[in-house]
Amino acid sequence: MNQNTDDKPIDLGIFNSRGRGGITSAEIIAIVLSVLWIAGVVLFFTFAPKGEAGVTLDPVVFVMKFLAIFLPIAVIWVGALAARSARVMREESSRLQASIDAMRHTYLEQTHAGHAGIQPSVEKKLEEIAATAKQTETAIATFASARSNPEEQSPDKPAIPNGTAPEGDEQTSLALGTTAEDMAPPVSVNDFVRALNFPDDPDDREGFAALRRALKDRHVARLIQSAQDVLTLLSQEGIYMDDLKPEHSRPEIWRSFAKGERGRSIAPLGGVHDRSSLALTSGRMRQDPIFRDAVHHFLRQFDKTFVEFEPNASDQDIVALSNTRTARAFMLLGRVTGTFD
């Protein structure tokens, strides 16, 4: 096979020797020094006084003169060749280092792509499976409650029946006959849950209607007002309940809390794990006494109201309540204050 003589040389990467020909600065300096030295030697022997004629030259003297003339030139060129070799080695080292860096960069990119693409996808799938399992468990419990207690599923079922006041109620009723509040129908479970979630936006007419109906109940109105206060204060720290994704607990854990159990058995109620929100809330609790008083007042109101709500609520009602903004605030603030410890 004929080979074209005009073909370009093949690039051999880090072992490519192109560009190494030509005279370098070290060799130019060596040539100049050699020429100057030879010129100096010529001038020396030209103008040096001549010895006696007919005297035989001593071999030792001849060797010394020869070394004195040519040894400096040899040293100069040894230095020039050493400098050239050092330059070549530096170039090879630079190319080799560049190649190693490129391979390392490629390896890191492939590793990062593997961890960022495959590993997180697997973890995400596992988290989705766990979340689905929890939702299925809650749905099964809710469905079982709905099947076993069909009479509790009425949309007009009262959340807190009239005549039931939480223990420790600050106000006492006066013997002045029946009040308008006693004559008003009790707030339904649907309105109670909808009111605790607050309207979604200014156009949420059903939410505002449920809130107005719930505010007619004095005890529910206290919880709603205290929840509104803490939600407003939390929003000043950039904490919004819609951004929290708590782990929901089973209805029986909420019922245990209503019956007075505390400690590790009800720890799952503190399902908020957002570190930023927990840290900001904890810092505000330590620094702001007004915020701290509002939080404790809210927790007391939620505790008292939920105790009265739980006996008349189905598991489905408790699950719906746990998804409200008020319940999320209770989970967050209860965990910060150690309510679930």
mmCIF file of C-alpha atoms in Angstrom:
data_model
loop_
_atom_site.group_PDB
_atom_site.id
_atom_site.type_symbol
_atom_site.label_atom_id
_atom_site.label_comp_id
_atom_site.label_asym_id
_atom_site.label_seq_id
_atom_site.Cartn_x
_atom_site.Cartn_y
_atom_site.Cartn_z
ATOM 1 C CA MET A 1 0.000 0.000 0.000
ATOM 2 C CA ASN A 2 1.397 3.377 -0.990
ATOM 3 C CA GLN A 3 1.729 5.906 1.704
ATOM 4 C CA ASN A 4 1.275 9.595 0.995
ATOM 5 C CA THR A 5 4.372 11.499 1.938
ATOM 6 C CA ASP A 6 2.275 14.633 2.514
ATOM 7 C CA ASP A 7 0.283 13.046 5.352
ATOM 8 C CA LYS A 8 0.446 14.901 8.611
ATOM 9 C CA PRO A 9 2.202 13.198 11.510
ATOM 10 C CA ILE A 10 -0.076 11.336 13.870
ATOM 11 C CA ASP A 11 -0.743 13.044 17.176
ATOM 12 C CA LEU A 12 0.456 10.699 19.908
ATOM 13 C CA GLY A 13 -0.955 12.673 22.813
ATOM 14 C CA ILE A 14 1.365 13.045 25.744
ATOM 15 C CA PHE A 15 4.176 11.207 23.862
ATOM 16 C CA ASN A 16 4.081 13.453 20.824
ATOM 17 C CA SER A 17 7.585 14.730 20.077
ATOM 18 C CA ARG A 18 6.649 17.437 17.637
ATOM 19 C CA GLY A 19 7.896 20.908 18.402
ATOM 20 C CA ARG A 20 11.061 19.739 20.142
ATOM 21 C CA GLY A 21 13.418 20.548 17.223
ATOM 22 C CA GLY A 22 15.213 23.832 16.697
ATOM 23 C CA ILE A 23 17.780 25.751 18.682
ATOM 24 C CA THR A 24 16.811 26.769 22.191
ATOM 25 C CA SER A 25 17.977 29.746 24.204
ATOM 26 C CA ALA A 26 20.330 27.529 26.233
ATOM 27 C CA GLU A 27 22.051 26.307 23.062
ATOM 28 C CA ILE A 28 22.368 29.856 21.723
ATOM 29 C CA ILE A 29 24.039 30.874 24.977
ATOM 30 C CA ALA A 30 26.346 27.844 24.747
ATOM 31 C CA ILE A 31 27.361 28.766 21.157
ATOM 32 C CA VAL A 32 28.075 32.347 22.155
ATOM 33 C CA LEU A 33 30.150 31.298 25.156
ATOM 34 C CA SER A 34 32.030 28.737 23.084
ATOM 35 C CA VAL A 35 32.835 31.329 20.412
ATOM 36 C CA LEU A 36 33.972 33.844 23.027
ATOM 37 C CA TRP A 37 36.150 31.241 24.713
ATOM 38 C CA ILE A 38 37.771 30.127 21.447
ATOM 39 C CA ALA A 39 38.356 33.784 20.490
ATOM 40 C CA GLY A 40 39.929 34.391 23.874
ATOM 41 C CA VAL A 41 42.206 31.363 23.477
ATOM 42 C CA VAL A 42 43.237 32.467 19.970
ATOM 43 C CA LEU A 43 44.033 35.959 21.216
ATOM 44 C CA PHE A 44 45.964 34.559 24.136
ATOM 45 C CA PHE A 45 48.231 32.386 22.012
ATOM 46 C CA THR A 46 48.609 35.125 19.430
ATOM 47 C CA PHE A 47 49.873 37.788 21.800
ATOM 48 C CA ALA A 48 51.509 35.555 24.427
ATOM 49 C CA PRO A 49 55.360 35.673 24.538
ATOM 50 C CA LYS A 50 56.939 32.829 22.607
ATOM 51 C CA GLY A 51 59.325 30.394 24.291
ATOM 52 C CA GLU A 52 62.840 29.399 23.271
ATOM 53 C CA ALA A 53 63.105 27.792 19.842
ATOM 54 C CA GLY A 54 64.085 24.145 19.626
ATOM 55 C CA VAL A 55 62.809 23.238 23.074
ATOM 56 C CA THR A 56 60.803 20.027 23.072
ATOM 57 C CA LEU A 57 57.219 20.447 24.355
ATOM 58 C CA ASP A 58 56.578 18.573 27.559
ATOM 59 C CA PRO A 59 53.627 16.091 27.126
ATOM 60 C CA VAL A 60 52.190 17.016 30.504
ATOM 61 C CA VAL A 61 52.174 20.666 29.568
ATOM 62 C CA PHE A 62 50.528 19.819 26.250
ATOM 63 C CA VAL A 63 47.750 17.876 27.982
ATOM 64 C CA MET A 64 47.170 20.676 30.469
ATOM 65 C CA LYS A 65 46.918 23.214 27.683
ATOM 66 C CA PHE A 66 44.535 20.980 25.731
ATOM 67 C CA LEU A 67 42.282 20.555 28.766
ATOM 68 C CA ALA A 68 42.449 24.278 29.541
ATOM 69 C CA ILE A 69 41.287 25.040 26.017
ATOM 70 C CA PHE A 70 38.532 22.451 25.429
ATOM 71 C CA LEU A 71 37.285 21.500 28.928
ATOM 72 C CA PRO A 72 35.330 24.798 29.446
ATOM 73 C CA ILE A 73 33.662 24.295 26.057
ATOM 74 C CA ALA A 74 32.672 20.749 27.066
ATOM 75 C CA VAL A 75 31.256 22.034 30.377
ATOM 76 C CA ILE A 76 29.264 24.716 28.544
ATOM 77 C CA TRP A 77 27.686 22.162 26.203
ATOM 78 C CA VAL A 78 26.983 19.687 28.992
ATOM 79 C CA GLY A 79 25.058 22.460 30.729
ATOM 80 C CA ALA A 80 23.217 23.303 27.500
ATOM 81 C CA LEU A 81 22.213 19.658 26.969
ATOM 82 C CA ALA A 82 21.126 19.363 30.605
ATOM 83 C CA ALA A 83 18.942 22.453 30.219
ATOM 84 C CA ARG A 84 17.412 20.990 27.039
ATOM 85 C CA SER A 85 16.704 17.683 28.757
ATOM 86 C CA ALA A 86 15.125 19.500 31.725
ATOM 87 C CA ARG A 87 12.899 21.451 29.351
ATOM 88 C CA VAL A 88 11.796 18.275 27.596
ATOM 89 C CA MET A 89 11.062 16.608 30.929
ATOM 90 C CA ARG A 90 8.998 19.617 32.052
ATOM 91 C CA GLU A 91 6.978 19.481 28.847
ATOM 92 C CA GLU A 92 6.393 15.753 29.248
ATOM 93 C CA SER A 93 5.389 16.261 32.890
ATOM 94 C CA SER A 94 2.968 19.023 31.935
ATOM 95 C CA ARG A 95 1.362 16.862 29.255
ATOM 96 C CA LEU A 96 1.185 13.902 31.595
ATOM 97 C CA GLN A 97 -0.353 16.030 34.366
ATOM 98 C CA ALA A 98 -2.891 17.467 31.935
ATOM 99 C CA SER A 99 -3.830 13.968 30.820
ATOM 100 C CA ILE A 100 -4.172 12.760 34.417
ATOM 101 C CA ASP A 101 -6.324 15.796 35.300
ATOM 102 C CA ALA A 102 -8.537 15.131 32.285
ATOM 103 C CA MET A 103 -8.968 11.484 33.255
ATOM 104 C CA ARG A 104 -9.677 12.436 36.874
ATOM 105 C CA HIS A 105 -12.229 15.020 35.750
ATOM 106 C CA THR A 106 -13.934 12.489 33.506
ATOM 107 C CA TYR A 107 -13.993 9.925 36.304
ATOM 108 C CA LEU A 108 -15.474 12.412 38.774
ATOM 109 C CA GLU A 109 -18.126 13.446 36.251
ATOM 110 C CA GLN A 110 -19.083 9.835 35.643
ATOM 111 C CA THR A 111 -19.161 9.112 39.381
ATOM 112 C CA HIS A 112 -21.211 12.230 40.095
ATOM 113 C CA ALA A 113 -23.590 11.386 37.279
ATOM 114 C CA GLY A 114 -23.991 7.911 38.695
ATOM 115 C CA HIS A 115 -24.728 9.185 42.214
ATOM 116 C CA ALA A 116 -26.863 12.103 41.027
ATOM 117 C CA GLY A 117 -28.838 10.065 38.537
ATOM 118 C CA ILE A 118 -29.143 6.471 39.698
ATOM 119 C CA GLN A 119 -28.695 6.645 43.465
ATOM 120 C CA PRO A 120 -31.127 9.525 44.157
ATOM 121 C CA SER A 121 -33.706 7.937 41.901
ATOM 122 C CA VAL A 122 -33.538 4.739 43.949
ATOM 123 C CA GLU A 123 -33.762 6.676 47.208
ATOM 124 C CA LYS A 124 -36.656 8.700 45.831
ATOM 125 C CA LYS A 125 -38.475 5.521 44.870
ATOM 126 C CA LEU A 126 -37.943 4.087 48.338
ATOM 127 C CA GLU A 127 -39.231 7.277 49.956
ATOM 128 C CA GLU A 128 -42.276 7.242 47.692
ATOM 129 C CA ILE A 129 -42.947 3.616 48.588
ATOM 130 C CA ALA A 130 -42.652 4.397 52.311
ATOM 131 C CA ALA A 131 -44.946 7.409 51.996
ATOM 132 C CA THR A 132 -47.459 5.359 50.008
ATOM 133 C CA ALA A 133 -47.368 2.641 52.644
ATOM 134 C CA LYS A 134 -48.074 5.178 55.390
ATOM 135 C CA GLN A 135 -50.908 6.729 53.403
ATOM 136 C CA THR A 136 -52.355 3.266 52.731
ATOM 137 C CA GLU A 137 -52.173 2.393 56.415
ATOM 138 C CA THR A 138 -53.951 5.604 57.364
ATOM 139 C CA ALA A 139 -56.545 5.101 54.634
ATOM 140 C CA ILE A 140 -57.219 1.535 55.815
ATOM 141 C CA ALA A 141 -57.666 2.722 59.392
ATOM 142 C CA THR A 142 -59.969 5.511 58.225
ATOM 143 C CA PHE A 143 -61.986 3.147 56.035
ATOM 144 C CA ALA A 144 -62.346 0.683 58.891
ATOM 145 C CA SER A 145 -63.567 3.481 61.148
ATOM 146 C CA ALA A 146 -66.058 4.637 58.546
ATOM 147 C CA ARG A 147 -67.418 1.083 58.111
ATOM 148 C CA SER A 148 -67.649 0.409 61.836
ATOM 149 C CA ASN A 149 -69.210 3.795 62.698
ATOM 150 C CA PRO A 150 -71.516 4.785 59.819
ATOM 151 C CA GLU A 151 -73.619 6.980 62.075
ATOM 152 C CA GLU A 152 -70.622 9.243 62.688
ATOM 153 C CA GLN A 153 -70.250 10.189 59.028
ATOM 154 C CA SER A 154 -73.075 12.695 58.920
ATOM 155 C CA PRO A 155 -71.869 16.032 57.474
ATOM 156 C CA ASP A 156 -73.868 17.864 60.171
ATOM 157 C CA LYS A 157 -72.334 15.923 63.038
ATOM 158 C CA PRO A 158 -71.275 18.435 65.728
ATOM 159 C CA ALA A 159 -67.568 18.807 66.384
ATOM 160 C CA ILE A 160 -68.076 19.951 69.988
ATOM 161 C CA PRO A 161 -71.643 19.520 71.316
ATOM 162 C CA ASN A 162 -73.276 22.449 73.080
ATOM 163 C CA GLY A 163 -72.931 22.503 76.812
ATOM 164 C CA THR A 164 -69.459 20.991 76.671
ATOM 165 C CA ALA A 165 -66.733 23.330 77.806
ATOM 166 C CA PRO A 166 -63.060 22.440 78.079
ATOM 167 C CA GLU A 167 -61.656 21.949 81.537
ATOM 168 C CA GLY A 168 -60.096 25.047 82.987
ATOM 169 C CA ASP A 169 -62.310 27.374 80.976
ATOM 170 C CA GLU A 170 -61.503 30.876 82.072
ATOM 171 C CA GLN A 171 -65.113 32.130 81.913
ATOM 172 C CA THR A 172 -67.975 30.869 84.069
ATOM 173 C CA SER A 173 -71.577 30.977 82.950
ATOM 174 C CA LEU A 174 -73.884 33.340 84.825
ATOM 175 C CA ALA A 175 -77.352 32.280 85.909
ATOM 176 C CA LEU A 176 -79.052 34.679 83.523
ATOM 177 C CA GLY A 177 -81.060 32.162 81.556
ATOM 178 C CA THR A 178 -80.379 30.718 78.148
ATOM 179 C CA THR A 179 -77.914 32.695 76.050
ATOM 180 C CA ALA A 180 -77.912 33.148 72.292
ATOM 181 C CA GLU A 181 -74.753 31.074 72.152
ATOM 182 C CA ASP A 182 -76.523 28.160 73.825
ATOM 183 C CA MET A 183 -79.367 28.413 71.347
ATOM 184 C CA ALA A 184 -77.031 28.438 68.324
ATOM 185 C CA PRO A 185 -76.484 25.059 66.668
ATOM 186 C CA PRO A 186 -73.083 23.490 67.381
ATOM 187 C CA VAL A 187 -70.433 23.833 64.709
ATOM 188 C CA SER A 188 -70.258 20.796 62.465
ATOM 189 C CA VAL A 189 -67.166 18.676 62.027
ATOM 190 C CA ASN A 190 -66.804 19.797 58.406
ATOM 191 C CA ASP A 191 -66.956 23.482 59.345
ATOM 192 C CA PHE A 192 -64.647 22.910 62.307
ATOM 193 C CA VAL A 193 -61.975 21.248 60.174
ATOM 194 C CA ARG A 194 -62.419 23.750 57.330
ATOM 195 C CA ALA A 195 -62.120 26.684 59.735
ATOM 196 C CA LEU A 196 -58.924 25.322 61.303
ATOM 197 C CA ASN A 197 -57.384 25.125 57.848
ATOM 198 C CA PHE A 198 -58.329 28.776 57.147
ATOM 199 C CA PRO A 199 -59.384 30.014 53.680
ATOM 200 C CA ASP A 200 -56.953 29.221 50.892
ATOM 201 C CA ASP A 201 -57.283 32.604 49.183
ATOM 202 C CA PRO A 202 -59.604 35.677 49.097
ATOM 203 C CA ASP A 203 -61.870 33.827 46.653
ATOM 204 C CA ASP A 204 -62.397 30.822 48.919
ATOM 205 C CA ARG A 205 -66.050 31.526 49.747
ATOM 206 C CA GLU A 206 -66.684 28.143 51.325
ATOM 207 C CA GLY A 207 -63.677 28.593 53.569
ATOM 208 C CA PHE A 208 -64.817 32.012 54.769
ATOM 209 C CA ALA A 209 -68.362 30.738 55.309
ATOM 210 C CA ALA A 210 -67.081 27.834 57.432
ATOM 211 C CA LEU A 211 -64.836 30.226 59.358
ATOM 212 C CA ARG A 212 -67.756 32.556 60.156
ATOM 213 C CA ARG A 213 -69.877 29.674 61.359
ATOM 214 C CA ALA A 214 -67.041 28.302 63.505
ATOM 215 C CA LEU A 215 -66.356 31.690 65.105
ATOM 216 C CA LYS A 216 -69.884 31.688 66.526
ATOM 217 C CA ASP A 217 -68.745 28.985 68.942
ATOM 218 C CA ARG A 218 -66.835 30.661 71.750
ATOM 219 C CA HIS A 219 -64.492 27.768 72.454
ATOM 220 C CA VAL A 220 -63.669 27.145 68.808
ATOM 221 C CA ALA A 221 -63.221 30.886 68.266
ATOM 222 C CA ARG A 222 -60.513 30.967 70.942
ATOM 223 C CA LEU A 223 -58.560 28.219 69.185
ATOM 224 C CA ILE A 224 -58.976 29.890 65.798
ATOM 225 C CA GLN A 225 -57.812 33.256 67.161
ATOM 226 C CA SER A 226 -54.771 31.751 68.887
ATOM 227 C CA ALA A 227 -53.911 29.767 65.739
ATOM 228 C CA GLN A 228 -54.181 32.908 63.628
ATOM 229 C CA ASP A 229 -51.825 34.720 66.020
ATOM 230 C CA VAL A 230 -49.095 32.065 65.863
ATOM 231 C CA LEU A 231 -49.438 31.609 62.109
ATOM 232 C CA THR A 232 -48.975 35.349 61.647
ATOM 233 C CA LEU A 233 -45.913 35.364 63.908
ATOM 234 C CA LEU A 234 -44.430 32.339 62.142
ATOM 235 C CA SER A 235 -44.919 33.989 58.761
ATOM 236 C CA GLN A 236 -42.702 36.835 59.981
ATOM 237 C CA GLU A 237 -39.884 34.260 60.127
ATOM 238 C CA GLY A 238 -40.719 33.006 56.636
ATOM 239 C CA ILE A 239 -42.364 29.834 57.981
ATOM 240 C CA TYR A 240 -45.579 28.850 56.191
ATOM 241 C CA MET A 241 -47.595 25.758 56.956
ATOM 242 C CA ASP A 242 -48.141 24.987 53.275
ATOM 243 C CA ASP A 243 -44.362 24.510 52.900
ATOM 244 C CA LEU A 244 -44.183 21.890 55.657
ATOM 245 C CA LYS A 245 -44.570 18.239 54.722
ATOM 246 C CA PRO A 246 -45.074 16.485 58.069
ATOM 247 C CA GLU A 247 -45.307 12.766 58.601
ATOM 248 C CA HIS A 248 -48.902 12.077 59.557
ATOM 249 C CA SER A 249 -49.611 9.876 62.549
ATOM 250 C CA ARG A 250 -52.277 7.250 62.903
ATOM 251 C CA PRO A 251 -55.602 8.307 64.476
ATOM 252 C CA GLU A 252 -55.050 6.095 67.510
ATOM 253 C CA ILE A 253 -51.958 8.108 68.437
ATOM 254 C CA TRP A 254 -54.024 11.302 68.345
ATOM 255 C CA ARG A 255 -56.625 9.617 70.550
ATOM 256 C CA SER A 256 -53.923 8.579 72.998
ATOM 257 C CA PHE A 257 -52.797 12.209 73.160
ATOM 258 C CA ALA A 258 -56.384 13.311 73.850
ATOM 259 C CA LYS A 259 -56.603 10.774 76.680
ATOM 260 C CA GLY A 260 -53.572 12.314 78.372
ATOM 261 C CA GLU A 261 -50.722 10.083 77.284
ATOM 262 C CA ARG A 262 -47.361 11.786 76.947
ATOM 263 C CA GLY A 263 -43.833 10.756 76.158
ATOM 264 C CA ARG A 264 -42.457 8.369 73.577
ATOM 265 C CA SER A 265 -45.823 6.792 72.749
ATOM 266 C CA ILE A 266 -47.079 10.036 71.164
ATOM 267 C CA ALA A 267 -43.719 11.181 69.759
ATOM 268 C CA PRO A 268 -44.879 10.523 66.154
ATOM 269 C CA LEU A 269 -47.219 13.510 66.484
ATOM 270 C CA GLY A 270 -44.166 15.748 66.101
ATOM 271 C CA GLY A 271 -43.981 14.854 62.430
ATOM 272 C CA VAL A 272 -42.385 18.108 61.274
ATOM 273 C CA HIS A 273 -38.708 17.511 60.445
ATOM 274 C CA ASP A 274 -37.854 20.695 58.548
ATOM 275 C CA ARG A 275 -34.604 21.761 60.253
ATOM 276 C CA SER A 276 -34.788 25.357 59.115
ATOM 277 C CA SER A 277 -38.309 25.856 60.470
ATOM 278 C CA LEU A 278 -37.461 24.117 63.745
ATOM 279 C CA ALA A 279 -34.309 26.223 64.225
ATOM 280 C CA LEU A 280 -36.033 29.517 63.411
ATOM 281 C CA THR A 281 -38.964 28.727 65.699
ATOM 282 C CA SER A 282 -36.691 27.659 68.545
ATOM 283 C CA GLY A 283 -34.640 30.848 68.227
ATOM 284 C CA ARG A 284 -37.765 33.007 68.220
ATOM 285 C CA MET A 285 -39.041 31.173 71.323
ATOM 286 C CA ARG A 286 -35.862 32.039 73.220
ATOM 287 C CA GLN A 287 -35.681 35.672 72.148
ATOM 288 C CA ASP A 288 -39.288 36.862 71.928
ATOM 289 C CA PRO A 289 -41.444 36.563 75.098
ATOM 290 C CA ILE A 290 -44.560 37.701 73.215
ATOM 291 C CA PHE A 291 -44.084 34.899 70.700
ATOM 292 C CA ARG A 292 -43.437 32.439 73.518
ATOM 293 C CA ASP A 293 -46.657 33.416 75.350
ATOM 294 C CA ALA A 294 -48.659 33.167 72.111
ATOM 295 C CA VAL A 295 -47.252 29.687 71.439
ATOM 296 C CA HIS A 296 -48.077 28.377 74.915
ATOM 297 C CA HIS A 297 -51.578 29.871 74.734
ATOM 298 C CA PHE A 298 -52.143 28.216 71.342
ATOM 299 C CA LEU A 299 -50.918 24.829 72.568
ATOM 300 C CA ARG A 300 -53.248 24.984 75.570
ATOM 301 C CA GLN A 301 -56.233 25.927 73.405
ATOM 302 C CA PHE A 302 -55.489 23.174 70.885
ATOM 303 C CA ASP A 303 -55.102 20.618 73.663
ATOM 304 C CA LYS A 304 -58.375 21.585 75.364
ATOM 305 C CA THR A 305 -60.374 21.756 72.139
ATOM 306 C CA PHE A 306 -59.021 18.498 70.767
ATOM 307 C CA VAL A 307 -59.878 16.716 74.007
ATOM 308 C CA GLU A 308 -63.521 17.723 73.462
ATOM 309 C CA PHE A 309 -63.397 17.006 69.733
ATOM 310 C CA GLU A 310 -61.909 13.494 69.918
ATOM 311 C CA PRO A 311 -64.824 11.528 71.497
ATOM 312 C CA ASN A 312 -67.266 12.690 68.840
ATOM 313 C CA ALA A 313 -64.797 12.359 65.897
ATOM 314 C CA SER A 314 -64.191 9.383 63.667
ATOM 315 C CA ASP A 315 -60.727 8.359 62.526
ATOM 316 C CA GLN A 316 -61.487 10.036 59.207
ATOM 317 C CA ASP A 317 -62.291 13.286 61.018
ATOM 318 C CA ILE A 318 -59.017 13.108 62.954
ATOM 319 C CA VAL A 319 -57.045 12.496 59.761
ATOM 320 C CA ALA A 320 -58.745 15.488 58.148
ATOM 321 C CA LEU A 321 -57.955 17.627 61.191
ATOM 322 C CA SER A 322 -54.281 16.568 61.148
ATOM 323 C CA ASN A 323 -53.984 17.904 57.584
ATOM 324 C CA THR A 324 -55.055 21.439 58.514
ATOM 325 C CA ARG A 325 -52.690 24.381 58.868
ATOM 326 C CA THR A 326 -53.586 24.645 62.557
ATOM 327 C CA ALA A 327 -52.591 21.019 63.190
ATOM 328 C CA ARG A 328 -49.300 21.519 61.333
ATOM 329 C CA ALA A 329 -48.558 24.525 63.537
ATOM 330 C CA PHE A 330 -49.339 22.332 66.556
ATOM 331 C CA MET A 331 -46.901 19.665 65.324
ATOM 332 C CA LEU A 332 -44.157 22.237 64.753
ATOM 333 C CA LEU A 333 -44.616 24.187 67.980
ATOM 334 C CA GLY A 334 -45.252 21.078 70.042
ATOM 335 C CA ARG A 335 -41.967 19.592 68.912
ATOM 336 C CA VAL A 336 -40.066 22.816 69.608
ATOM 337 C CA THR A 337 -41.517 23.118 73.128
ATOM 338 C CA GLY A 338 -41.039 19.427 73.936
ATOM 339 C CA THR A 339 -44.741 18.576 74.139
ATOM 340 C CA PHE A 340 -44.126 15.197 72.531
ATOM 341 C CA ASP A 341 -41.033 14.282 74.590
#
